[in-house]
């Protein structure tokens, strides 16, 4: 068991759990503990979900061969989580949440716009993960003959939502304890699952999958980027902020990227082998990404599978609800952190109810959600990464909360650059499976890419374009601004418990 004053993942037992008092405030030196290695636990626990196996079917759904899908997945997972590692460095340099550190680039109040987008993305992800855990539980109960109808789904939703909301409300201490156990339990049971269904892999069928085009490969690559690291990059510093300032930056980057990538890479590989062996299974995963995996299991392992599925998804949802609460505070809401997390929990439950009981096409809506919000988040990441690359000194903690400090209030350039990159990005993505997003893709025709029905329509180039435009645009424009900020003498810190202005 751990305490906020102990390294994440360490084993200091016997200390009582308390609701975390920290919100947007800077973590004091006396509370910074641990080493970069301790970041492995929360990141592995949040990404060990068996949903990673389903991504194999998602990737092959782009019309790729096994080797193409594997290459797209490895690149997408590794590179996107490496971006999370870079942003995590800001946490140990500033000891504040990610969307507070973002104020150095966007200004104290100008940062509210990306904070709202970050909040929407994390609430969306926690909703999706909660819905998946609910559907998986109902599928398992149905397979066992215990009833998998409405009553089972309601009960499962109540349990999953309770675990997620309690973890988010209690905060850092409970999350770190949960993630350690989730890592161990889900890691072991996932290995057992792979062993049990390995005989369903037929290499001859996998190897016979036809190769796809460059455009299809690009679409799968972007989907992997948005489905993995880009979904976490806006929360990447929320846990490294508890590390001492002197912690190795390379260690922070390495352990964050390694912890987050390890399980998805293994699960993706096995998912590709399974989905490539059976077209029927691949199609079933699109409708029920977790429940479809139970069709291959012996009856005796269905209950353990339900445990590993629910715990893995809850592990990700808990981190999301914690970070969504912080993002909501950074957007300007003036309430204690635990109330922000509780509010997000209510929204999460409402969204999960819609997905579980009313939505017909999960995968189409899911892909539309990822790419639509993935574009502005990619633009924010570009600005944030450029700002980090230009800095040579730690953040001035006090000025992160002063509208008239060195970071400014509402600097127009980063905001305009983010809006422009987002506009270009949305013009280069399409979401035909989600009817409410058919307005996107308006630049595909003017740019000579074949329009909304051409070969590049489903490559979703807009995500990569938004990231590249924002990053490359911020480097020359931000250089003089960052140098001017770092040339100023440190201001007195506002003191412990600094609050949002």
Short mmCIF file of C-alpha atoms in Angstrom, two decimals:
data_model
loop_
_atom_site.label_atom_id
_atom_site.label_comp_id
_atom_site.label_asym_id
_atom_site.label_seq_id
_atom_site.Cartn_x
_atom_site.Cartn_y
_atom_site.Cartn_z
CA UNK A 1 0.00 0.00 0.00
CA UNK A 2 1.21 3.48 -0.73
CA UNK A 3 0.80 6.95 0.60
CA UNK A 4 1.00 10.21 -1.36
CA UNK A 5 4.32 10.83 0.34
CA UNK A 6 5.70 7.48 -0.80
CA UNK A 7 6.91 6.43 -4.23
CA UNK A 8 4.05 5.28 -6.47
CA UNK A 9 3.92 1.53 -6.42
CA UNK A 10 5.89 1.20 -3.19
CA UNK A 11 4.65 -0.95 -0.37
CA UNK A 12 4.17 1.13 2.76
CA UNK A 13 1.27 -0.66 4.43
CA UNK A 14 -0.93 0.38 7.31
CA UNK A 15 -1.52 4.04 6.42
CA UNK A 16 -5.13 5.19 6.16
CA UNK A 17 -6.62 6.26 2.85
CA UNK A 18 -7.70 9.87 2.56
CA UNK A 19 -9.37 11.94 -0.13
CA UNK A 20 -6.57 13.75 -1.97
CA UNK A 21 -6.52 17.43 -1.01
CA UNK A 22 -4.43 18.52 -4.00
CA UNK A 23 -6.14 20.08 -6.97
CA UNK A 24 -4.30 22.41 -9.32
CA UNK A 25 -1.77 23.41 -6.69
CA UNK A 26 1.95 22.79 -6.98
CA UNK A 27 3.22 19.74 -5.07
CA UNK A 28 5.54 20.83 -2.27
CA UNK A 29 9.13 19.53 -2.13
CA UNK A 30 8.33 17.59 1.05
CA UNK A 31 5.70 15.57 -0.82
CA UNK A 32 7.80 14.70 -3.89
CA UNK A 33 8.98 11.13 -3.60
CA UNK A 34 9.91 8.17 -5.75
CA UNK A 35 11.96 7.52 -8.85
CA UNK A 36 11.07 7.48 -12.56
CA UNK A 37 10.80 3.68 -12.33
CA UNK A 38 7.68 4.10 -10.17
CA UNK A 39 5.84 5.54 -13.17
CA UNK A 40 5.71 2.05 -14.66
CA UNK A 41 2.82 1.00 -12.39
CA UNK A 42 0.13 3.56 -13.27
CA UNK A 43 0.95 3.53 -16.98
CA UNK A 44 1.08 -0.25 -17.33
CA UNK A 45 -2.07 -0.69 -15.24
CA UNK A 46 -3.96 1.83 -17.36
CA UNK A 47 -3.04 0.11 -20.65
CA UNK A 48 -3.06 -3.61 -19.87
CA UNK A 49 -6.73 -3.93 -20.82
CA UNK A 50 -7.72 -6.80 -23.13
CA UNK A 51 -9.18 -4.07 -25.33
CA UNK A 52 -5.66 -4.06 -26.78
CA UNK A 53 -6.44 -7.44 -28.36
CA UNK A 54 -9.46 -5.93 -30.11
CA UNK A 55 -7.23 -3.31 -31.70
CA UNK A 56 -5.87 -6.11 -33.85
CA UNK A 57 -9.28 -6.43 -35.49
CA UNK A 58 -9.59 -2.64 -35.75
CA UNK A 59 -6.24 -2.43 -37.58
CA UNK A 60 -7.05 -5.24 -39.99
CA UNK A 61 -10.37 -3.52 -40.64
CA UNK A 62 -8.43 -0.97 -42.69
CA UNK A 63 -7.72 -3.69 -45.24
CA UNK A 64 -4.11 -4.42 -44.35
CA UNK A 65 -1.95 -7.52 -44.30
CA UNK A 66 -0.69 -8.85 -40.99
CA UNK A 67 2.75 -7.32 -41.39
CA UNK A 68 1.36 -3.95 -42.45
CA UNK A 69 -1.04 -3.87 -39.50
CA UNK A 70 1.72 -4.91 -37.09
CA UNK A 71 4.04 -2.19 -38.39
CA UNK A 72 1.33 0.45 -38.14
CA UNK A 73 0.49 -0.68 -34.62
CA UNK A 74 4.06 -0.78 -33.34
CA UNK A 75 4.84 2.63 -34.77
CA UNK A 76 1.57 4.16 -33.59
CA UNK A 77 1.83 2.79 -30.05
CA UNK A 78 5.55 3.43 -29.50
CA UNK A 79 5.68 6.92 -30.99
CA UNK A 80 2.46 8.15 -29.39
CA UNK A 81 3.47 6.98 -25.91
CA UNK A 82 6.91 8.51 -26.44
CA UNK A 83 5.09 11.84 -26.78
CA UNK A 84 3.50 11.11 -23.39
CA UNK A 85 6.99 10.57 -21.98
CA UNK A 86 8.14 13.96 -23.23
CA UNK A 87 5.12 15.71 -21.68
CA UNK A 88 5.66 13.78 -18.42
CA UNK A 89 9.00 15.60 -18.07
CA UNK A 90 7.03 18.81 -17.58
CA UNK A 91 5.45 17.26 -14.49
CA UNK A 92 8.69 16.80 -12.61
CA UNK A 93 9.91 20.24 -13.77
CA UNK A 94 6.77 22.04 -12.62
CA UNK A 95 5.06 19.70 -10.10
CA UNK A 96 1.59 20.73 -11.30
CA UNK A 97 -1.06 18.97 -13.43
CA UNK A 98 -0.56 18.79 -17.19
CA UNK A 99 -3.22 21.35 -18.03
CA UNK A 100 -1.72 23.83 -15.55
CA UNK A 101 1.77 23.44 -17.01
CA UNK A 102 0.21 24.08 -20.41
CA UNK A 103 -0.35 27.68 -19.24
CA UNK A 104 3.31 28.40 -19.90
CA UNK A 105 2.54 28.08 -23.61
CA UNK A 106 -1.06 29.32 -23.75
CA UNK A 107 -1.23 31.87 -20.94
CA UNK A 108 -3.08 31.54 -17.67
CA UNK A 109 -6.56 32.17 -19.03
CA UNK A 110 -5.85 31.42 -22.66
CA UNK A 111 -5.18 27.84 -21.56
CA UNK A 112 -8.84 27.38 -20.76
CA UNK A 113 -9.65 26.52 -24.36
CA UNK A 114 -7.32 23.48 -24.59
CA UNK A 115 -8.39 22.56 -21.04
CA UNK A 116 -12.00 22.23 -22.20
CA UNK A 117 -10.92 20.04 -25.12
CA UNK A 118 -8.80 17.92 -22.78
CA UNK A 119 -11.75 17.57 -20.42
CA UNK A 120 -14.02 16.43 -23.25
CA UNK A 121 -11.51 13.82 -24.40
CA UNK A 122 -10.91 12.32 -20.97
CA UNK A 123 -14.63 12.24 -20.13
CA UNK A 124 -15.21 10.55 -23.48
CA UNK A 125 -12.57 7.93 -22.84
CA UNK A 126 -13.77 7.11 -19.32
CA UNK A 127 -17.30 6.77 -20.73
CA UNK A 128 -16.18 4.38 -23.48
CA UNK A 129 -14.15 2.24 -21.06
CA UNK A 130 -17.02 2.04 -18.57
CA UNK A 131 -19.45 1.03 -21.32
CA UNK A 132 -17.07 -1.65 -22.60
CA UNK A 133 -16.62 -3.11 -19.11
CA UNK A 134 -20.41 -3.21 -18.69
CA UNK A 135 -21.01 -4.96 -22.03
CA UNK A 136 -18.22 -7.44 -21.37
CA UNK A 137 -19.72 -8.41 -18.01
CA UNK A 138 -23.16 -8.90 -19.55
CA UNK A 139 -21.71 -11.07 -22.33
CA UNK A 140 -19.91 -13.30 -19.82
CA UNK A 141 -23.01 -13.70 -17.66
CA UNK A 142 -25.05 -14.54 -20.75
CA UNK A 143 -22.53 -17.20 -21.80
CA UNK A 144 -22.74 -18.77 -18.36
CA UNK A 145 -26.55 -18.83 -18.46
CA UNK A 146 -26.80 -16.39 -15.59
CA UNK A 147 -28.71 -13.83 -17.60
CA UNK A 148 -27.10 -11.17 -19.76
CA UNK A 149 -30.07 -8.88 -20.30
CA UNK A 150 -31.00 -5.43 -19.08
CA UNK A 151 -30.87 -6.29 -15.39
CA UNK A 152 -27.36 -7.69 -15.67
CA UNK A 153 -26.18 -4.66 -17.62
CA UNK A 154 -27.65 -2.27 -15.07
CA UNK A 155 -25.96 -4.11 -12.19
CA UNK A 156 -22.65 -4.27 -14.06
CA UNK A 157 -22.80 -0.57 -14.88
CA UNK A 158 -23.43 0.28 -11.23
CA UNK A 159 -20.41 -1.75 -10.06
CA UNK A 160 -18.03 -0.49 -12.76
CA UNK A 161 -19.12 3.13 -12.34
CA UNK A 162 -18.77 2.89 -8.57
CA UNK A 163 -15.19 1.59 -8.81
CA UNK A 164 -14.26 4.31 -11.29
CA UNK A 165 -15.91 7.21 -9.48
CA UNK A 166 -14.59 6.22 -6.07
CA UNK A 167 -11.06 5.97 -7.45
CA UNK A 168 -11.33 9.37 -9.15
CA UNK A 169 -12.83 11.08 -6.11
CA UNK A 170 -10.31 9.62 -3.64
CA UNK A 171 -7.42 10.65 -5.89
CA UNK A 172 -3.72 9.88 -6.17
CA UNK A 173 -3.24 7.66 -3.14
CA UNK A 174 -6.00 5.16 -3.93
CA UNK A 175 -5.23 5.24 -7.66
CA UNK A 176 -1.64 4.19 -7.09
CA UNK A 177 -2.71 1.34 -4.84
CA UNK A 178 -5.34 0.22 -7.35
CA UNK A 179 -2.98 0.37 -10.30
CA UNK A 180 -0.41 -1.84 -8.61
CA UNK A 181 -2.97 -4.58 -7.97
CA UNK A 182 -4.62 -4.12 -11.36
CA UNK A 183 -1.22 -4.51 -13.02
CA UNK A 184 -0.49 -7.78 -11.22
CA UNK A 185 -3.94 -9.37 -11.53
CA UNK A 186 -4.67 -8.40 -15.12
CA UNK A 187 -1.13 -9.17 -16.25
CA UNK A 188 -1.31 -12.75 -14.96
CA UNK A 189 -4.86 -13.45 -16.16
CA UNK A 190 -4.16 -11.97 -19.60
CA UNK A 191 -1.25 -14.37 -20.04
CA UNK A 192 -3.60 -17.23 -19.13
CA UNK A 193 -6.15 -15.99 -21.69
CA UNK A 194 -3.52 -15.93 -24.43
CA UNK A 195 -2.44 -19.47 -23.56
CA UNK A 196 -6.02 -20.75 -23.61
CA UNK A 197 -6.97 -19.35 -27.03
CA UNK A 198 -3.60 -19.69 -28.78
CA UNK A 199 -4.81 -22.77 -30.67
CA UNK A 200 -7.33 -20.55 -32.50
CA UNK A 201 -4.46 -18.87 -34.35
CA UNK A 202 -4.03 -20.17 -37.89
CA UNK A 203 -0.93 -18.73 -39.48
CA UNK A 204 -1.90 -19.82 -42.98
CA UNK A 205 -5.02 -17.62 -42.83
CA UNK A 206 -3.12 -14.73 -41.25
CA UNK A 207 -0.35 -14.90 -43.83
CA UNK A 208 -2.87 -14.96 -46.68
CA UNK A 209 -4.36 -11.56 -45.81
CA UNK A 210 -3.92 -9.25 -48.82
CA UNK A 211 -1.82 -6.11 -48.49
CA UNK A 212 -3.44 -2.69 -48.39
CA UNK A 213 -2.51 0.63 -49.93
CA UNK A 214 -0.37 3.43 -48.52
CA UNK A 215 -3.55 5.30 -47.70
CA UNK A 216 -4.98 2.35 -45.76
CA UNK A 217 -1.72 1.91 -43.87
CA UNK A 218 -1.73 5.60 -42.95
CA UNK A 219 -5.31 5.36 -41.71
CA UNK A 220 -4.43 2.44 -39.43
CA UNK A 221 -1.34 4.25 -38.17
CA UNK A 222 -3.31 7.36 -37.27
CA UNK A 223 -5.99 5.27 -35.58
CA UNK A 224 -3.34 3.64 -33.40
CA UNK A 225 -1.82 7.00 -32.53
CA UNK A 226 -5.17 8.47 -31.49
CA UNK A 227 -6.34 5.29 -29.76
CA UNK A 228 -3.27 4.96 -27.59
CA UNK A 229 -0.77 7.69 -26.67
CA UNK A 230 -2.65 10.67 -28.06
CA UNK A 231 -5.52 9.77 -25.76
CA UNK A 232 -3.19 10.12 -22.76
CA UNK A 233 -0.83 12.92 -23.75
CA UNK A 234 -2.99 15.62 -22.17
CA UNK A 235 -2.70 13.85 -18.79
CA UNK A 236 0.90 12.66 -19.02
CA UNK A 237 2.30 14.97 -16.31
CA UNK A 238 -0.43 14.32 -13.74
CA UNK A 239 1.58 11.55 -12.05
CA UNK A 240 5.17 12.58 -12.72
CA UNK A 241 4.44 15.81 -10.80
CA UNK A 242 4.96 13.86 -7.58
CA UNK A 243 8.59 13.06 -8.48
CA UNK A 244 11.52 15.13 -7.14
CA UNK A 245 12.74 17.84 -9.53
CA UNK A 246 16.14 16.20 -9.75
CA UNK A 247 14.71 13.00 -11.24
CA UNK A 248 16.26 11.90 -14.52
CA UNK A 249 14.37 13.31 -17.50
CA UNK A 250 15.47 10.32 -19.58
CA UNK A 251 14.14 8.05 -16.89
CA UNK A 252 10.78 9.83 -16.82
CA UNK A 253 10.47 9.56 -20.60
CA UNK A 254 11.65 5.96 -20.73
CA UNK A 255 9.57 4.52 -17.89
CA UNK A 256 6.43 6.36 -18.99
CA UNK A 257 6.76 5.17 -22.60
CA UNK A 258 7.85 1.65 -21.62
CA UNK A 259 5.15 1.16 -18.98
CA UNK A 260 2.41 2.42 -21.28
CA UNK A 261 3.57 0.60 -24.44
CA UNK A 262 4.53 -2.83 -23.16
CA UNK A 263 1.09 -4.40 -22.73
CA UNK A 264 -0.52 -2.83 -25.84
CA UNK A 265 2.31 -4.09 -28.07
CA UNK A 266 1.96 -7.67 -26.84
CA UNK A 267 -1.85 -7.58 -26.91
CA UNK A 268 -1.93 -6.03 -30.39
CA UNK A 269 0.30 -8.76 -31.78
CA UNK A 270 -1.93 -11.49 -30.40
CA UNK A 271 -5.05 -9.62 -31.48
CA UNK A 272 -3.79 -9.46 -35.05
CA UNK A 273 -3.14 -13.21 -35.04
CA UNK A 274 -6.62 -13.97 -33.67
CA UNK A 275 -8.55 -11.56 -35.91
CA UNK A 276 -6.51 -12.55 -38.95
CA UNK A 277 -7.38 -16.20 -38.33
CA UNK A 278 -11.15 -15.63 -38.31
CA UNK A 279 -13.13 -13.08 -40.29
CA UNK A 280 -16.19 -13.90 -38.20
CA UNK A 281 -14.40 -13.04 -34.96
CA UNK A 282 -13.02 -9.86 -36.48
CA UNK A 283 -16.53 -8.65 -37.38
CA UNK A 284 -17.90 -9.61 -33.96
CA UNK A 285 -15.22 -7.52 -32.24
CA UNK A 286 -16.45 -4.41 -34.07
CA UNK A 287 -19.86 -4.79 -32.40
CA UNK A 288 -18.65 -5.91 -28.94
CA UNK A 289 -14.86 -5.43 -28.64
CA UNK A 290 -14.50 -7.26 -25.33
CA UNK A 291 -17.44 -9.64 -25.24
CA UNK A 292 -16.55 -11.16 -28.62
CA UNK A 293 -13.29 -12.42 -27.15
CA UNK A 294 -15.20 -14.67 -24.74
CA UNK A 295 -16.51 -16.87 -27.57
CA UNK A 296 -13.13 -18.63 -27.73
CA UNK A 297 -12.91 -19.47 -24.04
CA UNK A 298 -13.73 -22.60 -22.02
CA UNK A 299 -16.59 -22.03 -19.60
CA UNK A 300 -14.44 -22.32 -16.50
CA UNK A 301 -12.37 -19.27 -17.47
CA UNK A 302 -15.28 -16.93 -18.24
CA UNK A 303 -15.45 -15.50 -14.74
CA UNK A 304 -11.67 -14.86 -14.52
CA UNK A 305 -11.93 -13.28 -17.98
CA UNK A 306 -14.67 -10.97 -16.72
CA UNK A 307 -12.39 -9.98 -13.86
CA UNK A 308 -9.44 -9.21 -16.13
CA UNK A 309 -11.63 -7.33 -18.61
CA UNK A 310 -13.35 -5.18 -15.99
CA UNK A 311 -10.21 -4.44 -13.98
CA UNK A 312 -8.21 -3.54 -17.08
CA UNK A 313 -10.86 -1.14 -18.32
CA UNK A 314 -11.44 0.33 -14.86
CA UNK A 315 -7.69 0.92 -14.56
CA UNK A 316 -7.81 3.21 -17.58
CA UNK A 317 -11.13 4.82 -16.61
CA UNK A 318 -9.85 5.73 -13.12
CA UNK A 319 -6.86 7.60 -14.53
CA UNK A 320 -9.16 9.33 -17.01
CA UNK A 321 -11.67 10.51 -14.42
CA UNK A 322 -8.87 11.79 -12.19
CA UNK A 323 -7.34 13.78 -15.04
CA UNK A 324 -10.71 14.95 -16.37
CA UNK A 325 -11.43 16.50 -12.99
CA UNK A 326 -8.11 18.34 -13.07
CA UNK A 327 -8.78 19.52 -16.64
CA UNK A 328 -12.19 20.83 -15.60
CA UNK A 329 -10.60 22.83 -12.78
CA UNK A 330 -8.01 24.20 -15.19
CA UNK A 331 -10.85 25.27 -17.49
CA UNK A 332 -12.02 27.64 -14.76
CA UNK A 333 -14.42 25.69 -12.51
CA UNK A 334 -13.98 26.74 -8.89
CA UNK A 335 -14.76 23.64 -6.83
CA UNK A 336 -12.66 21.12 -4.91
CA UNK A 337 -11.02 18.47 -7.09
CA UNK A 338 -13.13 15.63 -5.73
CA UNK A 339 -16.36 17.45 -6.69
CA UNK A 340 -15.07 17.96 -10.23
CA UNK A 341 -14.31 14.23 -10.45
CA UNK A 342 -17.77 13.42 -9.09
CA UNK A 343 -19.42 15.67 -11.68
CA UNK A 344 -17.46 13.94 -14.43
CA UNK A 345 -18.60 10.63 -13.02
CA UNK A 346 -22.23 11.62 -13.49
CA UNK A 347 -21.54 12.52 -17.13
CA UNK A 348 -19.65 9.26 -17.57
CA UNK A 349 -22.60 7.23 -16.33
CA UNK A 350 -25.03 9.06 -18.60
CA UNK A 351 -22.79 8.48 -21.63
CA UNK A 352 -22.25 4.83 -20.76
CA UNK A 353 -26.02 4.31 -20.49
CA UNK A 354 -26.40 5.64 -24.04
CA UNK A 355 -23.66 3.39 -25.44
CA UNK A 356 -24.83 0.25 -23.62
CA UNK A 357 -28.59 0.57 -24.11
CA UNK A 358 -29.16 2.73 -27.19
CA UNK A 359 -26.16 2.94 -29.56
CA UNK A 360 -26.23 0.51 -32.49
CA UNK A 361 -22.79 1.01 -34.05
CA UNK A 362 -20.09 1.16 -31.40
CA UNK A 363 -17.01 1.10 -33.64
CA UNK A 364 -18.23 3.81 -36.01
CA UNK A 365 -19.07 6.20 -33.17
CA UNK A 366 -15.82 5.32 -31.37
CA UNK A 367 -13.66 6.07 -34.41
CA UNK A 368 -15.54 9.31 -35.02
CA UNK A 369 -14.96 10.37 -31.42
CA UNK A 370 -11.25 9.53 -31.53
CA UNK A 371 -10.46 11.35 -34.76
CA UNK A 372 -12.63 14.41 -34.07
CA UNK A 373 -11.15 15.20 -30.65
CA UNK A 374 -7.80 13.74 -31.68
CA UNK A 375 -7.25 16.66 -34.06
CA UNK A 376 -7.38 19.54 -31.50
CA UNK A 377 -5.52 17.43 -28.93
CA UNK A 378 -2.81 16.80 -31.52
CA UNK A 379 -2.62 20.56 -32.15
CA UNK A 380 -2.32 21.20 -28.40
CA UNK A 381 0.38 18.52 -28.15
CA UNK A 382 2.33 20.18 -30.96
CA UNK A 383 2.32 23.54 -29.16
CA UNK A 384 3.12 21.93 -25.79
CA UNK A 385 5.98 19.80 -27.14
CA UNK A 386 7.52 22.77 -28.94
CA UNK A 387 7.30 24.83 -25.75
CA UNK A 388 8.98 22.02 -23.79
CA UNK A 389 11.73 21.66 -26.39
CA UNK A 390 12.56 25.36 -26.12
CA UNK A 391 12.74 25.52 -22.31
CA UNK A 392 15.99 25.16 -20.43
CA UNK A 393 14.78 25.97 -16.91
CA UNK A 394 12.05 24.74 -14.58
CA UNK A 395 8.72 26.51 -14.59
CA UNK A 396 8.13 29.51 -12.34
CA UNK A 397 5.42 28.02 -10.15
CA UNK A 398 3.85 31.27 -9.01
CA UNK A 399 3.50 32.70 -12.51
CA UNK A 400 1.56 29.64 -13.64
CA UNK A 401 -1.29 31.15 -11.58
CA UNK A 402 -0.75 34.88 -12.23
CA UNK A 403 -2.50 36.28 -15.33
CA UNK A 404 -0.03 39.19 -15.30
CA UNK A 405 3.05 37.04 -14.77
CA UNK A 406 5.71 36.02 -17.29
CA UNK A 407 3.48 33.50 -19.06
CA UNK A 408 0.83 36.07 -19.84
CA UNK A 409 -2.94 35.97 -19.76
CA UNK A 410 -4.30 35.29 -23.27
CA UNK A 411 -1.43 35.29 -25.79
CA UNK A 412 -3.05 35.17 -29.21
CA UNK A 413 -0.38 33.38 -31.25
CA UNK A 414 -0.59 29.88 -29.67
CA UNK A 415 -4.38 30.03 -29.62
CA UNK A 416 -4.62 31.12 -33.26
CA UNK A 417 -2.07 28.49 -34.25
CA UNK A 418 -4.07 25.79 -32.45
CA UNK A 419 -7.32 26.89 -34.08
CA UNK A 420 -5.70 27.02 -37.52
CA UNK A 421 -4.09 23.59 -37.11
CA UNK A 422 -7.43 22.18 -35.91
CA UNK A 423 -9.27 23.68 -38.89
CA UNK A 424 -6.76 22.14 -41.30
CA UNK A 425 -6.89 18.84 -39.43
CA UNK A 426 -10.68 18.55 -39.50
CA UNK A 427 -10.57 19.30 -43.20
CA UNK A 428 -8.38 16.22 -43.75
CA UNK A 429 -10.33 13.60 -41.77
CA UNK A 430 -13.61 11.85 -42.52
CA UNK A 431 -16.13 10.10 -40.30
CA UNK A 432 -18.80 8.63 -42.55
CA UNK A 433 -19.74 5.99 -39.96
CA UNK A 434 -20.89 8.77 -37.60
CA UNK A 435 -23.65 10.78 -39.30
CA UNK A 436 -23.11 13.83 -37.11
CA UNK A 437 -19.54 14.20 -38.40
CA UNK A 438 -20.05 14.13 -42.16
CA UNK A 439 -19.15 17.84 -42.38
CA UNK A 440 -15.46 16.96 -41.98
CA UNK A 441 -13.08 16.35 -44.88
CA UNK A 442 -13.72 19.71 -46.58
CA UNK A 443 -10.07 20.12 -47.62
CA UNK A 444 -9.61 16.75 -49.29
CA UNK A 445 -10.94 18.00 -52.62
CA UNK A 446 -9.13 21.39 -52.68
CA UNK A 447 -5.84 19.69 -51.74
CA UNK A 448 -6.17 17.21 -54.61
CA UNK A 449 -6.63 14.17 -52.36
CA UNK A 450 -9.72 12.83 -54.06
CA UNK A 451 -12.44 14.36 -51.91
CA UNK A 452 -14.52 12.57 -49.28
CA UNK A 453 -14.70 9.40 -51.38
CA UNK A 454 -11.12 9.32 -52.66
CA UNK A 455 -8.24 7.07 -51.71
CA UNK A 456 -7.04 9.43 -48.95
CA UNK A 457 -10.49 9.93 -47.40
CA UNK A 458 -9.96 7.37 -44.62
CA UNK A 459 -6.27 7.99 -43.98
CA UNK A 460 -7.16 10.67 -41.41
CA UNK A 461 -4.14 12.75 -42.29
CA UNK A 462 -5.62 15.61 -40.29
CA UNK A 463 -4.36 14.26 -36.96
CA UNK A 464 -0.75 14.16 -38.14
CA UNK A 465 -1.15 17.48 -39.97
CA UNK A 466 -2.46 19.24 -36.83
CA UNK A 467 0.43 17.89 -34.73
CA UNK A 468 3.07 18.86 -37.29
CA UNK A 469 1.65 22.31 -38.09
CA UNK A 470 1.30 23.27 -34.43
CA UNK A 471 4.77 21.99 -33.52
CA UNK A 472 6.63 23.52 -36.47
CA UNK A 473 4.68 26.76 -36.20
CA UNK A 474 5.42 27.10 -32.48
CA UNK A 475 9.19 26.59 -32.67
CA UNK A 476 10.18 29.84 -34.43
CA UNK A 477 7.33 31.85 -32.94
CA UNK A 478 7.92 30.70 -29.37
CA UNK A 479 11.70 30.90 -29.19
CA UNK A 480 11.95 34.58 -28.28
CA UNK A 481 8.95 34.35 -25.96
CA UNK A 482 10.45 31.49 -23.95
CA UNK A 483 13.87 33.16 -23.78
CA UNK A 484 12.24 36.34 -22.47
CA UNK A 485 10.33 34.37 -19.83
CA UNK A 486 13.39 32.50 -18.62
CA UNK A 487 15.48 35.68 -18.45
CA UNK A 488 13.23 37.09 -15.73
CA UNK A 489 14.10 36.63 -12.08
CA UNK A 490 12.01 34.08 -10.16
CA UNK A 491 8.92 35.52 -8.52
CA UNK A 492 7.92 34.57 -5.00
CA UNK A 493 5.84 31.41 -5.01
CA UNK A 494 2.23 31.98 -4.04
CA UNK A 495 2.64 29.38 -1.33
CA UNK A 496 1.22 25.99 -0.58
CA UNK A 497 -2.18 25.20 -2.05
CA UNK A 498 -2.05 27.61 -4.98
CA UNK A 499 -5.50 27.84 -6.54
CA UNK A 500 -6.88 28.60 -9.97
CA UNK A 501 -7.25 32.38 -10.55
#
